[in-house]
Amino acid sequence: MRRSPRRLLGALAAVTVAFTLFSSAPTAGAAQTAAGTAAPAARAAAAQPLATSTPVVFVHGYTGNASNWVTARSVFQLNGWSSSNLFAYEYNSYGNNITNAQGLATFVNDVKSRTGASKVAIVNHSMGGLVSQYYLKVLGGNTSVSHLASIAGANHGTTYAGACLIYTTCQQMYPGSSFIAQITAGDETPGDTKYATWYSACDGIILPYTSTKLSGATNNNVACQTHIGYLADTVVLGRIARFVAS
């Protein structure tokens, strides 16, 4: 069946905007900056071997991948973590976030088995917030998670997802979706997990930017940081490392 030129152009524009603005990988230069900024925190964290032995699972955002966490991994290592306790979960950005959350559950169980840890910490970005929240709340993953740090998480949705509604994940990420309703109904921060979020009026992708905040979490308002800028922000990432070590 032939598609009209207008429909083809519309779909192409949506995909182009989504790819351009929802994903990015930090540069090597940013990772080097992390070493200089986070070094003092590394010395402080050296006295907390038990806290920094907690495995950390990083969960990327829409169209992201493990490379998004290059700077974060450097910062966490400078704050006392071994590279063998840092893991990045990858999922299908164009599939279904329920399936992605189920995959996260399997991934966490595998990390626990490999490390011998009873719990992991989760650090997510953007749509990774939805994947994480579904895992913790709907799938009962909070019993396996000591800390949840959400960086610019689309926890209550973002109207920017309107640019990619041809995909199920973006439909779920749009405010008012049944997926959003499910993860925000009742207690948004279940269990004994420690929850914290980082959000900024300069985000530009999470609209409204306060969507990231979770009721019952420690919600941190960052003065001005862009959505992708967080991934190379060694100051914020250092604070997150110290939160996870708390």
mmCIF file of C-alpha atoms in Angstrom:
data_model
loop_
_atom_site.group_PDB
_atom_site.id
_atom_site.type_symbol
_atom_site.label_atom_id
_atom_site.label_comp_id
_atom_site.label_asym_id
_atom_site.label_seq_id
_atom_site.Cartn_x
_atom_site.Cartn_y
_atom_site.Cartn_z
ATOM 1 C CA MET A 1 0.000 0.000 0.000
ATOM 2 C CA ARG A 2 1.441 3.420 -0.966
ATOM 3 C CA ARG A 3 1.729 5.997 1.799
ATOM 4 C CA SER A 4 1.028 9.630 1.061
ATOM 5 C CA PRO A 5 4.095 11.910 0.852
ATOM 6 C CA ARG A 6 2.648 13.941 3.699
ATOM 7 C CA ARG A 7 2.526 10.905 6.059
ATOM 8 C CA LEU A 8 6.043 9.835 5.118
ATOM 9 C CA LEU A 9 7.451 13.304 5.721
ATOM 10 C CA GLY A 10 5.670 13.526 9.070
ATOM 11 C CA ALA A 11 7.063 10.214 10.282
ATOM 12 C CA LEU A 12 10.550 11.108 9.069
ATOM 13 C CA ALA A 13 10.458 14.441 10.879
ATOM 14 C CA ALA A 14 9.334 12.813 14.124
ATOM 15 C CA VAL A 15 12.104 10.228 14.036
ATOM 16 C CA THR A 16 14.729 12.855 13.155
ATOM 17 C CA VAL A 17 13.753 15.128 16.039
ATOM 18 C CA ALA A 18 13.663 12.234 18.502
ATOM 19 C CA PHE A 19 17.059 10.887 17.465
ATOM 20 C CA THR A 20 18.663 14.320 17.624
ATOM 21 C CA LEU A 21 17.362 15.449 20.984
ATOM 22 C CA PHE A 22 16.805 12.341 23.079
ATOM 23 C CA SER A 23 20.250 10.736 22.788
ATOM 24 C CA SER A 24 23.887 11.636 23.119
ATOM 25 C CA ALA A 25 27.097 10.095 24.407
ATOM 26 C CA PRO A 26 29.549 12.034 26.607
ATOM 27 C CA THR A 27 32.942 12.810 25.138
ATOM 28 C CA ALA A 28 36.294 11.557 26.317
ATOM 29 C CA GLY A 29 37.087 15.105 27.386
ATOM 30 C CA ALA A 30 34.117 15.065 29.726
ATOM 31 C CA ALA A 31 35.379 11.861 31.308
ATOM 32 C CA GLN A 32 38.762 13.507 31.904
ATOM 33 C CA THR A 33 37.031 16.459 33.545
ATOM 34 C CA ALA A 34 35.310 14.016 35.887
ATOM 35 C CA ALA A 35 38.676 12.886 37.202
ATOM 36 C CA GLY A 36 39.629 16.399 38.257
ATOM 37 C CA THR A 37 36.268 17.339 39.741
ATOM 38 C CA ALA A 38 35.444 14.192 41.671
ATOM 39 C CA ALA A 39 38.879 13.399 43.160
ATOM 40 C CA PRO A 40 38.155 14.964 46.597
ATOM 41 C CA ALA A 41 34.955 12.926 46.827
ATOM 42 C CA ALA A 42 36.956 9.782 46.069
ATOM 43 C CA ARG A 43 39.065 10.277 49.183
ATOM 44 C CA ALA A 44 35.953 10.809 51.297
ATOM 45 C CA ALA A 45 34.308 7.713 49.865
ATOM 46 C CA ALA A 46 37.337 5.566 50.640
ATOM 47 C CA ALA A 47 36.078 5.300 54.227
ATOM 48 C CA GLN A 48 32.799 3.772 53.013
ATOM 49 C CA PRO A 49 33.775 0.418 51.455
ATOM 50 C CA LEU A 50 30.470 -1.266 52.259
ATOM 51 C CA ALA A 51 28.385 1.474 50.613
ATOM 52 C CA THR A 52 30.528 1.544 47.489
ATOM 53 C CA SER A 53 30.414 -2.218 47.175
ATOM 54 C CA THR A 54 26.744 -1.933 46.169
ATOM 55 C CA PRO A 55 26.467 -2.739 42.440
ATOM 56 C CA VAL A 56 25.122 0.128 40.351
ATOM 57 C CA VAL A 57 22.883 -0.434 37.329
ATOM 58 C CA PHE A 58 22.672 2.476 34.867
ATOM 59 C CA VAL A 59 19.513 2.716 32.740
ATOM 60 C CA HIS A 60 19.742 4.970 29.664
ATOM 61 C CA GLY A 61 17.025 7.064 28.054
ATOM 62 C CA TYR A 62 15.219 7.029 24.696
ATOM 63 C CA THR A 63 17.612 6.043 21.845
ATOM 64 C CA GLY A 64 20.477 5.873 24.369
ATOM 65 C CA ASN A 65 22.936 3.082 25.089
ATOM 66 C CA ALA A 66 25.673 2.055 27.510
ATOM 67 C CA SER A 67 28.072 4.675 26.123
ATOM 68 C CA ASN A 68 25.909 7.397 27.698
ATOM 69 C CA TRP A 69 27.397 6.411 31.056
ATOM 70 C CA VAL A 70 31.119 6.797 30.288
ATOM 71 C CA THR A 71 31.471 9.897 32.474
ATOM 72 C CA ALA A 72 29.203 8.529 35.199
ATOM 73 C CA ARG A 73 31.267 5.355 35.436
ATOM 74 C CA SER A 74 34.438 7.442 35.838
ATOM 75 C CA VAL A 75 32.859 9.558 38.565
ATOM 76 C CA PHE A 76 31.596 6.513 40.457
ATOM 77 C CA GLN A 77 35.018 4.883 40.275
ATOM 78 C CA LEU A 78 36.592 8.069 41.620
ATOM 79 C CA ASN A 79 34.089 7.896 44.461
ATOM 80 C CA GLY A 80 35.179 4.411 45.485
ATOM 81 C CA TRP A 81 33.400 1.931 43.196
ATOM 82 C CA SER A 82 35.177 -0.893 41.435
ATOM 83 C CA SER A 83 34.558 -1.072 37.693
ATOM 84 C CA SER A 84 33.356 -4.644 38.269
ATOM 85 C CA ASN A 85 30.400 -3.272 40.255
ATOM 86 C CA LEU A 86 29.200 -0.866 37.559
ATOM 87 C CA PHE A 87 26.721 -2.179 34.971
ATOM 88 C CA ALA A 88 24.752 -0.627 32.101
ATOM 89 C CA TYR A 89 21.399 -2.082 31.078
ATOM 90 C CA GLU A 90 20.430 -1.639 27.417
ATOM 91 C CA TYR A 91 16.924 -2.041 26.025
ATOM 92 C CA ASN A 92 14.824 -1.467 22.904
ATOM 93 C CA SER A 93 13.871 2.218 22.749
ATOM 94 C CA TYR A 94 11.184 1.525 20.143
ATOM 95 C CA GLY A 95 9.500 -1.480 21.729
ATOM 96 C CA ASN A 96 7.447 -1.516 24.914
ATOM 97 C CA ASN A 97 8.518 -0.217 28.330
ATOM 98 C CA ILE A 98 6.742 -3.086 30.072
ATOM 99 C CA THR A 99 9.003 -5.506 28.212
ATOM 100 C CA ASN A 100 11.954 -3.221 28.938
ATOM 101 C CA ALA A 101 11.137 -3.263 32.665
ATOM 102 C CA GLN A 102 10.866 -7.048 32.622
ATOM 103 C CA GLY A 103 14.287 -7.128 30.991
ATOM 104 C CA LEU A 104 15.609 -4.848 33.736
ATOM 105 C CA ALA A 105 14.293 -7.285 36.343
ATOM 106 C CA THR A 106 16.205 -10.122 34.693
ATOM 107 C CA PHE A 107 19.311 -7.948 34.388
ATOM 108 C CA VAL A 108 19.223 -6.987 38.087
ATOM 109 C CA ASN A 109 18.836 -10.605 39.129
ATOM 110 C CA ASP A 110 21.833 -11.498 36.991
ATOM 111 C CA VAL A 111 23.914 -8.686 38.565
ATOM 112 C CA LYS A 112 22.948 -9.887 42.043
ATOM 113 C CA SER A 113 23.933 -13.440 41.131
ATOM 114 C CA ARG A 114 27.266 -12.369 39.637
ATOM 115 C CA THR A 115 28.238 -10.077 42.521
ATOM 116 C CA GLY A 116 26.640 -11.859 45.457
ATOM 117 C CA ALA A 117 24.883 -8.630 46.460
ATOM 118 C CA SER A 118 21.394 -8.696 47.955
ATOM 119 C CA LYS A 119 20.506 -5.333 46.398
ATOM 120 C CA VAL A 120 21.650 -2.980 43.639
ATOM 121 C CA ALA A 121 21.365 0.773 43.128
ATOM 122 C CA ILE A 122 19.727 2.112 39.964
ATOM 123 C CA VAL A 123 20.696 5.360 38.234
ATOM 124 C CA ASN A 124 18.457 6.271 35.309
ATOM 125 C CA HIS A 125 18.121 9.058 32.749
ATOM 126 C CA SER A 126 15.094 10.294 30.806
ATOM 127 C CA MET A 127 12.830 7.431 29.641
ATOM 128 C CA GLY A 128 14.925 5.153 31.812
ATOM 129 C CA GLY A 129 12.851 6.617 34.625
ATOM 130 C CA LEU A 130 9.737 4.926 33.259
ATOM 131 C CA VAL A 131 11.508 1.591 32.855
ATOM 132 C CA SER A 132 12.869 1.821 36.398
ATOM 133 C CA GLN A 133 9.610 2.952 38.016
ATOM 134 C CA TYR A 134 7.649 0.130 36.411
ATOM 135 C CA TYR A 135 10.234 -2.366 37.626
ATOM 136 C CA LEU A 136 10.282 -1.053 41.191
ATOM 137 C CA LYS A 137 6.572 -0.443 41.603
ATOM 138 C CA VAL A 138 4.653 -2.841 39.369
ATOM 139 C CA LEU A 139 7.122 -5.742 39.257
ATOM 140 C CA GLY A 140 8.101 -5.444 42.924
ATOM 141 C CA GLY A 141 11.715 -4.616 42.165
ATOM 142 C CA ASN A 142 11.986 -2.231 45.113
ATOM 143 C CA THR A 143 12.942 -5.210 47.297
ATOM 144 C CA SER A 144 16.103 -5.586 45.200
ATOM 145 C CA VAL A 145 17.004 -1.878 44.988
ATOM 146 C CA SER A 146 18.708 0.074 47.777
ATOM 147 C CA HIS A 147 18.793 3.464 45.993
ATOM 148 C CA LEU A 148 17.024 4.911 42.963
ATOM 149 C CA ALA A 149 18.504 8.060 41.383
ATOM 150 C CA SER A 150 16.462 9.540 38.546
ATOM 151 C CA ILE A 151 18.259 12.101 36.356
ATOM 152 C CA ALA A 152 15.801 14.146 34.299
ATOM 153 C CA GLY A 153 13.499 11.138 34.399
ATOM 154 C CA ALA A 154 10.271 11.257 32.414
ATOM 155 C CA ASN A 155 8.540 9.978 35.529
ATOM 156 C CA HIS A 156 5.230 11.750 34.890
ATOM 157 C CA GLY A 157 5.698 11.920 31.129
ATOM 158 C CA THR A 158 6.802 14.627 28.732
ATOM 159 C CA THR A 159 4.860 16.355 25.977
ATOM 160 C CA TYR A 160 8.024 16.189 23.886
ATOM 161 C CA ALA A 161 7.216 12.521 23.327
ATOM 162 C CA GLY A 162 4.630 13.806 20.868
ATOM 163 C CA ALA A 163 7.494 13.924 18.357
ATOM 164 C CA CYS A 164 7.772 10.115 18.241
ATOM 165 C CA LEU A 165 4.286 8.755 18.906
ATOM 166 C CA ILE A 166 4.724 6.216 16.127
ATOM 167 C CA TYR A 167 6.508 4.132 18.787
ATOM 168 C CA THR A 168 4.842 2.434 21.762
ATOM 169 C CA THR A 169 7.525 3.667 24.161
ATOM 170 C CA CYS A 170 6.771 7.283 23.239
ATOM 171 C CA GLN A 171 3.022 6.718 23.567
ATOM 172 C CA GLN A 172 3.718 5.419 27.072
ATOM 173 C CA MET A 173 5.953 8.414 27.799
ATOM 174 C CA TYR A 174 3.271 10.964 26.881
ATOM 175 C CA PRO A 175 1.532 12.598 29.904
ATOM 176 C CA GLY A 176 -1.790 10.997 30.721
ATOM 177 C CA SER A 177 -0.966 7.607 29.211
ATOM 178 C CA SER A 178 -2.224 4.477 30.934
ATOM 179 C CA PHE A 179 1.421 3.539 31.557
ATOM 180 C CA ILE A 180 2.077 6.823 33.409
ATOM 181 C CA ALA A 181 -1.159 6.368 35.361
ATOM 182 C CA GLN A 182 -0.051 2.922 36.485
ATOM 183 C CA ILE A 183 3.364 3.957 37.821
ATOM 184 C CA THR A 184 2.133 7.155 39.504
ATOM 185 C CA ALA A 185 -1.029 5.849 41.181
ATOM 186 C CA GLY A 186 -0.760 5.669 44.958
ATOM 187 C CA ASP A 187 2.753 5.433 46.409
ATOM 188 C CA GLU A 188 5.322 6.681 43.892
ATOM 189 C CA THR A 189 8.257 5.587 46.059
ATOM 190 C CA PRO A 190 7.353 2.132 47.408
ATOM 191 C CA GLY A 191 9.361 -0.013 49.796
ATOM 192 C CA ASP A 192 12.518 0.774 51.740
ATOM 193 C CA THR A 193 14.376 2.040 48.676
ATOM 194 C CA LYS A 194 15.908 5.519 48.991
ATOM 195 C CA TYR A 195 14.674 7.685 46.108
ATOM 196 C CA ALA A 196 16.154 10.923 44.731
ATOM 197 C CA THR A 197 15.643 12.938 41.547
ATOM 198 C CA TRP A 198 17.508 15.703 39.743
ATOM 199 C CA TYR A 199 15.566 18.120 37.536
ATOM 200 C CA SER A 200 16.086 21.541 35.930
ATOM 201 C CA ALA A 201 14.064 24.290 34.286
ATOM 202 C CA CYS A 202 16.711 24.330 31.530
ATOM 203 C CA ASP A 203 16.043 20.682 30.613
ATOM 204 C CA GLY A 204 14.243 21.395 27.340
ATOM 205 C CA ILE A 205 13.097 17.803 26.753
ATOM 206 C CA ILE A 206 11.190 16.865 29.901
ATOM 207 C CA LEU A 207 8.126 19.108 29.604
ATOM 208 C CA PRO A 208 7.047 20.174 32.113
ATOM 209 C CA TYR A 209 10.466 19.883 33.750
ATOM 210 C CA THR A 210 8.878 19.153 37.146
ATOM 211 C CA SER A 211 7.664 15.843 35.699
ATOM 212 C CA THR A 212 10.818 14.238 37.084
ATOM 213 C CA LYS A 213 9.892 14.846 40.737
ATOM 214 C CA LEU A 214 8.568 11.876 42.710
ATOM 215 C CA SER A 215 6.368 12.161 45.765
ATOM 216 C CA GLY A 216 8.333 10.816 48.726
ATOM 217 C CA ALA A 217 11.741 11.264 47.072
ATOM 218 C CA THR A 218 14.506 13.778 47.739
ATOM 219 C CA ASN A 219 13.933 16.049 44.731
ATOM 220 C CA ASN A 220 16.941 18.163 43.750
ATOM 221 C CA ASN A 221 16.380 21.290 41.643
ATOM 222 C CA VAL A 222 19.489 21.892 39.526
ATOM 223 C CA ALA A 223 19.935 25.596 38.723
ATOM 224 C CA CYS A 224 20.370 25.132 34.969
ATOM 225 C CA GLN A 225 21.275 21.977 33.109
ATOM 226 C CA THR A 226 20.181 20.645 29.729
ATOM 227 C CA HIS A 227 18.678 17.214 29.279
ATOM 228 C CA ILE A 228 21.766 15.713 27.664
ATOM 229 C CA GLY A 229 24.162 17.905 29.643
ATOM 230 C CA TYR A 230 23.533 15.858 32.787
ATOM 231 C CA LEU A 231 25.412 12.920 31.258
ATOM 232 C CA ALA A 232 28.668 14.902 31.375
ATOM 233 C CA ASP A 233 27.944 16.960 34.508
ATOM 234 C CA THR A 234 30.575 15.701 36.956
ATOM 235 C CA VAL A 235 29.226 17.856 39.782
ATOM 236 C CA VAL A 236 25.714 16.381 39.645
ATOM 237 C CA LEU A 237 27.070 12.893 38.985
ATOM 238 C CA GLY A 238 29.316 13.242 42.037
ATOM 239 C CA ARG A 239 26.310 14.150 44.145
ATOM 240 C CA ILE A 240 24.481 11.117 42.827
ATOM 241 C CA ALA A 241 27.434 8.872 43.670
ATOM 242 C CA ARG A 242 27.436 10.216 47.223
ATOM 243 C CA PHE A 243 23.662 9.717 47.464
ATOM 244 C CA VAL A 244 24.053 6.081 46.406
ATOM 245 C CA ALA A 245 26.849 5.667 48.976
ATOM 246 C CA SER A 246 24.636 7.044 51.767
#
